[in-house]
Amino acid sequence: MINEIYDVIVVGGGHAGCEAAAAAANLGSKTLLITMNMQTIGQMSCNPAMGGIAKGQIVREIDAMGGYSGIVADKSAIQFKMLNLSKGPAMWSPRTQNDRMLFAEEWRHMLEQTENLDFFQDMVKGLTVENNKVTGVLTSLGLTIKGKSVILTNGTFLNGLIHVGDKQLGGGRMGEPKAYGITEQLTDLGFVA
């Protein structure tokens, strides 16, 4: 598996990473999803809801493009509600409240059923770059994984900082480590943090 050259490597297993990996694989690309923790794929970090006025529009657009977020939300919903019914129909917006654990479980199940998609648990600490072109990733285990393209969906984990009162802790989510190495490399490559 690791000696292959992937068409697409997706770094990060949150909602964006799950959608990116599924989309690439469903289009026939040999895809690898790398996440720091296989148990937190698709995890809802705070408000366990999908939908609402703004996010609901995005979920519907993802659904129209063949994405899985709406399906996973429906399968893990504990409440369905139409918001803003006291206003005109243009303001109505569907929202689900979801079982956080079931949501993540459903995402993982959907992805495991997706052809052309492999998984790897590790932290990506850098990109391999040759002649100003990204050619893969370097992991914290010291592995180089080659890819024709890399999609970064790191969320809050790049140089992540959690504030608790007047204390600051490094981390992507409470109790989970931040990603290191790749933030510094992206800055060195000219990306602004």
PDB file of C-alpha atoms in Angstrom:
ATOM      1  CA  MET A   1       0.000   0.000   0.000  1.00  0.00           C
ATOM      2  CA  ILE A   2       2.569   2.618   1.065  1.00  0.00           C
ATOM      3  CA  ASN A   3       4.855   1.853  -1.891  1.00  0.00           C
ATOM      4  CA  GLU A   4       2.111   2.812  -4.330  1.00  0.00           C
ATOM      5  CA  ILE A   5       1.910   6.201  -5.976  1.00  0.00           C
ATOM      6  CA  TYR A   6      -1.528   7.557  -5.173  1.00  0.00           C
ATOM      7  CA  ASP A   7      -3.489   9.827  -7.471  1.00  0.00           C
ATOM      8  CA  VAL A   8      -4.717  11.779  -4.441  1.00  0.00           C
ATOM      9  CA  ILE A   9      -3.529  11.924  -0.830  1.00  0.00           C
ATOM     10  CA  VAL A  10      -5.962  13.595   1.581  1.00  0.00           C
ATOM     11  CA  VAL A  11      -4.465  14.801   4.856  1.00  0.00           C
ATOM     12  CA  GLY A  12      -7.037  15.040   7.649  1.00  0.00           C
ATOM     13  CA  GLY A  13     -10.120  12.975   8.436  1.00  0.00           C
ATOM     14  CA  GLY A  14     -12.610  15.665   9.434  1.00  0.00           C
ATOM     15  CA  HIS A  15     -15.703  16.550   7.420  1.00  0.00           C
ATOM     16  CA  ALA A  16     -13.743  18.226   4.597  1.00  0.00           C
ATOM     17  CA  GLY A  17     -11.243  15.383   4.411  1.00  0.00           C
ATOM     18  CA  CYS A  18     -13.979  12.758   4.342  1.00  0.00           C
ATOM     19  CA  GLU A  19     -15.787  14.554   1.507  1.00  0.00           C
ATOM     20  CA  ALA A  20     -12.555  15.140  -0.438  1.00  0.00           C
ATOM     21  CA  ALA A  21     -11.460  11.505  -0.113  1.00  0.00           C
ATOM     22  CA  ALA A  22     -14.888  10.170  -1.079  1.00  0.00           C
ATOM     23  CA  ALA A  23     -15.163  12.516  -4.073  1.00  0.00           C
ATOM     24  CA  ALA A  24     -11.706  11.654  -5.400  1.00  0.00           C
ATOM     25  CA  ALA A  25     -12.201   7.910  -4.934  1.00  0.00           C
ATOM     26  CA  ASN A  26     -15.682   7.956  -6.469  1.00  0.00           C
ATOM     27  CA  LEU A  27     -14.243   9.704  -9.536  1.00  0.00           C
ATOM     28  CA  GLY A  28     -11.843   6.769  -9.960  1.00  0.00           C
ATOM     29  CA  SER A  29      -8.701   8.219  -8.384  1.00  0.00           C
ATOM     30  CA  LYS A  30      -6.581   5.883  -6.250  1.00  0.00           C
ATOM     31  CA  THR A  31      -6.939   7.792  -2.968  1.00  0.00           C
ATOM     32  CA  LEU A  32      -5.287   7.636   0.445  1.00  0.00           C
ATOM     33  CA  LEU A  33      -6.847   9.307   3.493  1.00  0.00           C
ATOM     34  CA  ILE A  34      -4.287   9.949   6.238  1.00  0.00           C
ATOM     35  CA  THR A  35      -5.594  10.819   9.682  1.00  0.00           C
ATOM     36  CA  MET A  36      -3.943  11.134  13.078  1.00  0.00           C
ATOM     37  CA  ASN A  37      -6.636   8.938  14.643  1.00  0.00           C
ATOM     38  CA  MET A  38      -8.847   6.437  12.817  1.00  0.00           C
ATOM     39  CA  GLN A  39     -11.331   6.597  15.705  1.00  0.00           C
ATOM     40  CA  THR A  40     -12.090  10.286  15.102  1.00  0.00           C
ATOM     41  CA  ILE A  41     -12.828  10.219  11.374  1.00  0.00           C
ATOM     42  CA  GLY A  42     -15.735  12.591  10.726  1.00  0.00           C
ATOM     43  CA  GLN A  43     -15.969  13.612  14.374  1.00  0.00           C
ATOM     44  CA  MET A  44     -18.287  16.460  15.316  1.00  0.00           C
ATOM     45  CA  SER A  45     -16.168  18.654  17.550  1.00  0.00           C
ATOM     46  CA  CYS A  46     -18.636  20.929  19.283  1.00  0.00           C
ATOM     47  CA  ASN A  47     -22.264  21.552  18.263  1.00  0.00           C
ATOM     48  CA  PRO A  48     -23.507  18.147  17.067  1.00  0.00           C
ATOM     49  CA  ALA A  49     -25.724  19.576  14.338  1.00  0.00           C
ATOM     50  CA  MET A  50     -25.824  19.656  10.551  1.00  0.00           C
ATOM     51  CA  GLY A  51     -27.800  22.293   8.737  1.00  0.00           C
ATOM     52  CA  GLY A  52     -29.039  25.700   9.752  1.00  0.00           C
ATOM     53  CA  ILE A  53     -29.272  28.859   7.683  1.00  0.00           C
ATOM     54  CA  ALA A  54     -25.713  28.925   6.296  1.00  0.00           C
ATOM     55  CA  LYS A  55     -24.431  25.391   6.873  1.00  0.00           C
ATOM     56  CA  GLY A  56     -27.695  23.914   5.586  1.00  0.00           C
ATOM     57  CA  GLN A  57     -27.087  25.516   2.187  1.00  0.00           C
ATOM     58  CA  ILE A  58     -23.596  24.030   2.060  1.00  0.00           C
ATOM     59  CA  VAL A  59     -24.885  20.574   3.064  1.00  0.00           C
ATOM     60  CA  ARG A  60     -27.486  20.725   0.265  1.00  0.00           C
ATOM     61  CA  GLU A  61     -24.821  21.771  -2.258  1.00  0.00           C
ATOM     62  CA  ILE A  62     -22.536  18.927  -1.138  1.00  0.00           C
ATOM     63  CA  ASP A  63     -25.493  16.543  -1.470  1.00  0.00           C
ATOM     64  CA  ALA A  64     -26.243  17.807  -4.993  1.00  0.00           C
ATOM     65  CA  MET A  65     -22.635  17.067  -5.968  1.00  0.00           C
ATOM     66  CA  GLY A  66     -22.837  13.471  -4.695  1.00  0.00           C
ATOM     67  CA  GLY A  67     -21.295  14.072  -1.276  1.00  0.00           C
ATOM     68  CA  TYR A  68     -22.077  12.124   1.860  1.00  0.00           C
ATOM     69  CA  SER A  69     -22.520  14.722   4.642  1.00  0.00           C
ATOM     70  CA  GLY A  70     -26.304  14.935   4.307  1.00  0.00           C
ATOM     71  CA  ILE A  71     -26.696  11.162   4.140  1.00  0.00           C
ATOM     72  CA  VAL A  72     -24.499  10.657   7.208  1.00  0.00           C
ATOM     73  CA  ALA A  73     -26.411  13.397   9.050  1.00  0.00           C
ATOM     74  CA  ASP A  74     -29.754  11.742   8.244  1.00  0.00           C
ATOM     75  CA  LYS A  75     -28.525   8.309   9.368  1.00  0.00           C
ATOM     76  CA  SER A  76     -27.253   9.643  12.701  1.00  0.00           C
ATOM     77  CA  ALA A  77     -29.962  12.211  13.464  1.00  0.00           C
ATOM     78  CA  ILE A  78     -31.770  12.253  16.791  1.00  0.00           C
ATOM     79  CA  GLN A  79     -33.888  15.292  15.841  1.00  0.00           C
ATOM     80  CA  PHE A  80     -34.989  16.885  12.579  1.00  0.00           C
ATOM     81  CA  LYS A  81     -36.196  20.494  12.687  1.00  0.00           C
ATOM     82  CA  MET A  82     -37.111  23.185  10.179  1.00  0.00           C
ATOM     83  CA  LEU A  83     -35.757  26.494  11.458  1.00  0.00           C
ATOM     84  CA  ASN A  84     -37.349  29.935  10.938  1.00  0.00           C
ATOM     85  CA  LEU A  85     -40.872  28.731  10.175  1.00  0.00           C
ATOM     86  CA  SER A  86     -42.204  32.081  11.452  1.00  0.00           C
ATOM     87  CA  LYS A  87     -40.482  33.773   8.487  1.00  0.00           C
ATOM     88  CA  GLY A  88     -40.981  33.355   4.759  1.00  0.00           C
ATOM     89  CA  PRO A  89     -40.030  30.138   2.924  1.00  0.00           C
ATOM     90  CA  ALA A  90     -36.745  31.645   1.714  1.00  0.00           C
ATOM     91  CA  MET A  91     -35.564  31.682   5.341  1.00  0.00           C
ATOM     92  CA  TRP A  92     -36.637  28.139   6.216  1.00  0.00           C
ATOM     93  CA  SER A  93     -33.698  25.893   6.883  1.00  0.00           C
ATOM     94  CA  PRO A  94     -33.513  22.204   7.803  1.00  0.00           C
ATOM     95  CA  ARG A  95     -31.267  21.160  10.666  1.00  0.00           C
ATOM     96  CA  THR A  96     -30.486  17.852  12.340  1.00  0.00           C
ATOM     97  CA  GLN A  97     -29.181  17.322  15.842  1.00  0.00           C
ATOM     98  CA  ASN A  98     -26.957  14.275  15.689  1.00  0.00           C
ATOM     99  CA  ASP A  99     -25.588  11.519  17.856  1.00  0.00           C
ATOM    100  CA  ARG A 100     -21.885  12.435  17.700  1.00  0.00           C
ATOM    101  CA  MET A 101     -20.627   8.861  18.050  1.00  0.00           C
ATOM    102  CA  LEU A 102     -23.060   7.477  15.480  1.00  0.00           C
ATOM    103  CA  PHE A 103     -22.204  10.324  13.075  1.00  0.00           C
ATOM    104  CA  ALA A 104     -18.498   9.384  13.138  1.00  0.00           C
ATOM    105  CA  GLU A 105     -19.350   5.682  12.892  1.00  0.00           C
ATOM    106  CA  GLU A 106     -21.586   6.282   9.845  1.00  0.00           C
ATOM    107  CA  TRP A 107     -18.870   8.373   8.146  1.00  0.00           C
ATOM    108  CA  ARG A 108     -16.317   5.644   8.661  1.00  0.00           C
ATOM    109  CA  HIS A 109     -18.748   2.995   7.383  1.00  0.00           C
ATOM    110  CA  MET A 110     -19.501   5.059   4.247  1.00  0.00           C
ATOM    111  CA  LEU A 111     -15.793   5.545   3.559  1.00  0.00           C
ATOM    112  CA  GLU A 112     -14.925   1.890   4.176  1.00  0.00           C
ATOM    113  CA  GLN A 113     -17.472   0.941   1.493  1.00  0.00           C
ATOM    114  CA  THR A 114     -15.890   3.333  -1.028  1.00  0.00           C
ATOM    115  CA  GLU A 115     -13.791   1.715  -3.757  1.00  0.00           C
ATOM    116  CA  ASN A 116     -10.347   3.154  -4.568  1.00  0.00           C
ATOM    117  CA  LEU A 117      -9.926   4.474  -1.007  1.00  0.00           C
ATOM    118  CA  ASP A 118      -7.206   3.402   1.429  1.00  0.00           C
ATOM    119  CA  PHE A 119      -6.634   4.648   4.988  1.00  0.00           C
ATOM    120  CA  PHE A 120      -3.491   5.262   7.002  1.00  0.00           C
ATOM    121  CA  GLN A 121      -3.170   6.400  10.610  1.00  0.00           C
ATOM    122  CA  ASP A 122      -0.223   8.729  11.152  1.00  0.00           C
ATOM    123  CA  MET A 123       0.567  12.426  11.349  1.00  0.00           C
ATOM    124  CA  VAL A 124       1.769  14.137   8.195  1.00  0.00           C
ATOM    125  CA  LYS A 125       4.663  16.357   9.219  1.00  0.00           C
ATOM    126  CA  GLY A 126       5.707  17.568   5.799  1.00  0.00           C
ATOM    127  CA  LEU A 127       5.208  17.597   2.071  1.00  0.00           C
ATOM    128  CA  THR A 128       7.752  16.185  -0.341  1.00  0.00           C
ATOM    129  CA  VAL A 129       8.516  18.813  -2.959  1.00  0.00           C
ATOM    130  CA  GLU A 130      10.570  18.289  -6.120  1.00  0.00           C
ATOM    131  CA  ASN A 131      11.123  21.080  -8.663  1.00  0.00           C
ATOM    132  CA  ASN A 132       8.502  23.239  -6.927  1.00  0.00           C
ATOM    133  CA  LYS A 133       5.900  20.464  -7.245  1.00  0.00           C
ATOM    134  CA  VAL A 134       4.351  18.538  -4.366  1.00  0.00           C
ATOM    135  CA  THR A 135       5.094  14.842  -4.900  1.00  0.00           C
ATOM    136  CA  GLY A 136       3.809  13.324  -1.670  1.00  0.00           C
ATOM    137  CA  VAL A 137       3.947  13.500   2.112  1.00  0.00           C
ATOM    138  CA  LEU A 138       6.347  12.666   4.928  1.00  0.00           C
ATOM    139  CA  THR A 139       4.831  11.139   8.069  1.00  0.00           C
ATOM    140  CA  SER A 140       5.875  11.191  11.711  1.00  0.00           C
ATOM    141  CA  LEU A 141       6.853   7.516  11.360  1.00  0.00           C
ATOM    142  CA  GLY A 142       9.430   8.585   8.774  1.00  0.00           C
ATOM    143  CA  LEU A 143       7.531   7.203   5.790  1.00  0.00           C
ATOM    144  CA  THR A 144       7.445   8.967   2.449  1.00  0.00           C
ATOM    145  CA  ILE A 145       4.196   8.355   0.603  1.00  0.00           C
ATOM    146  CA  LYS A 146       4.114   9.430  -3.037  1.00  0.00           C
ATOM    147  CA  GLY A 147       1.109  11.125  -4.571  1.00  0.00           C
ATOM    148  CA  LYS A 148       0.277  12.977  -7.772  1.00  0.00           C
ATOM    149  CA  SER A 149      -1.711  15.477  -5.705  1.00  0.00           C
ATOM    150  CA  VAL A 150      -2.169  16.297  -2.020  1.00  0.00           C
ATOM    151  CA  ILE A 151      -5.252  17.855  -0.442  1.00  0.00           C
ATOM    152  CA  LEU A 152      -4.738  19.437   2.980  1.00  0.00           C
ATOM    153  CA  THR A 153      -7.837  19.367   5.197  1.00  0.00           C
ATOM    154  CA  ASN A 154      -6.123  19.823   8.530  1.00  0.00           C
ATOM    155  CA  GLY A 155      -8.808  21.918  10.194  1.00  0.00           C
ATOM    156  CA  THR A 156      -7.693  23.329  13.538  1.00  0.00           C
ATOM    157  CA  PHE A 157      -4.713  20.989  13.911  1.00  0.00           C
ATOM    158  CA  LEU A 158      -2.085  23.064  12.065  1.00  0.00           C
ATOM    159  CA  ASN A 159      -0.222  24.916  14.803  1.00  0.00           C
ATOM    160  CA  GLY A 160      -3.413  24.492  16.866  1.00  0.00           C
ATOM    161  CA  LEU A 161      -3.856  26.489  20.037  1.00  0.00           C
ATOM    162  CA  ILE A 162      -6.609  25.921  22.612  1.00  0.00           C
ATOM    163  CA  HIS A 163      -7.514  28.650  25.094  1.00  0.00           C
ATOM    164  CA  VAL A 164      -8.888  27.620  28.499  1.00  0.00           C
ATOM    165  CA  GLY A 165      -9.322  30.726  30.616  1.00  0.00           C
ATOM    166  CA  ASP A 166      -5.937  32.422  30.648  1.00  0.00           C
ATOM    167  CA  LYS A 167      -4.091  29.198  29.766  1.00  0.00           C
ATOM    168  CA  GLN A 168      -3.022  28.197  26.269  1.00  0.00           C
ATOM    169  CA  LEU A 169      -2.527  24.578  25.221  1.00  0.00           C
ATOM    170  CA  GLY A 170      -1.234  23.188  21.944  1.00  0.00           C
ATOM    171  CA  GLY A 171      -3.819  20.948  20.324  1.00  0.00           C
ATOM    172  CA  GLY A 172      -6.249  20.478  17.479  1.00  0.00           C
ATOM    173  CA  ARG A 173      -9.155  19.574  19.760  1.00  0.00           C
ATOM    174  CA  MET A 174      -9.213  19.300  23.530  1.00  0.00           C
ATOM    175  CA  GLY A 175      -7.185  16.222  24.466  1.00  0.00           C
ATOM    176  CA  GLU A 176      -5.719  15.752  20.978  1.00  0.00           C
ATOM    177  CA  PRO A 177      -2.248  16.883  19.869  1.00  0.00           C
ATOM    178  CA  LYS A 178      -1.628  19.569  17.280  1.00  0.00           C
ATOM    179  CA  ALA A 179       0.084  18.741  14.014  1.00  0.00           C
ATOM    180  CA  TYR A 180       3.649  19.964  13.821  1.00  0.00           C
ATOM    181  CA  GLY A 181       6.155  20.326  11.019  1.00  0.00           C
ATOM    182  CA  ILE A 182       3.801  20.941   8.142  1.00  0.00           C
ATOM    183  CA  THR A 183       2.800  24.424   9.361  1.00  0.00           C
ATOM    184  CA  GLU A 184       6.416  25.532   9.422  1.00  0.00           C
ATOM    185  CA  GLN A 185       7.046  24.048   5.981  1.00  0.00           C
ATOM    186  CA  LEU A 186       4.005  25.791   4.494  1.00  0.00           C
ATOM    187  CA  THR A 187       5.249  29.089   5.937  1.00  0.00           C
ATOM    188  CA  ASP A 188       8.706  28.444   4.436  1.00  0.00           C
ATOM    189  CA  LEU A 189       7.031  27.769   1.067  1.00  0.00           C
ATOM    190  CA  GLY A 190       5.417  31.213   1.198  1.00  0.00           C
ATOM    191  CA  PHE A 191       1.986  30.480   2.627  1.00  0.00           C
ATOM    192  CA  VAL A 192       0.853  32.946   5.286  1.00  0.00           C
ATOM    193  CA  ALA A 193      -0.357  31.500   8.590  1.00  0.00           C
TER     194      ALA A 193
END
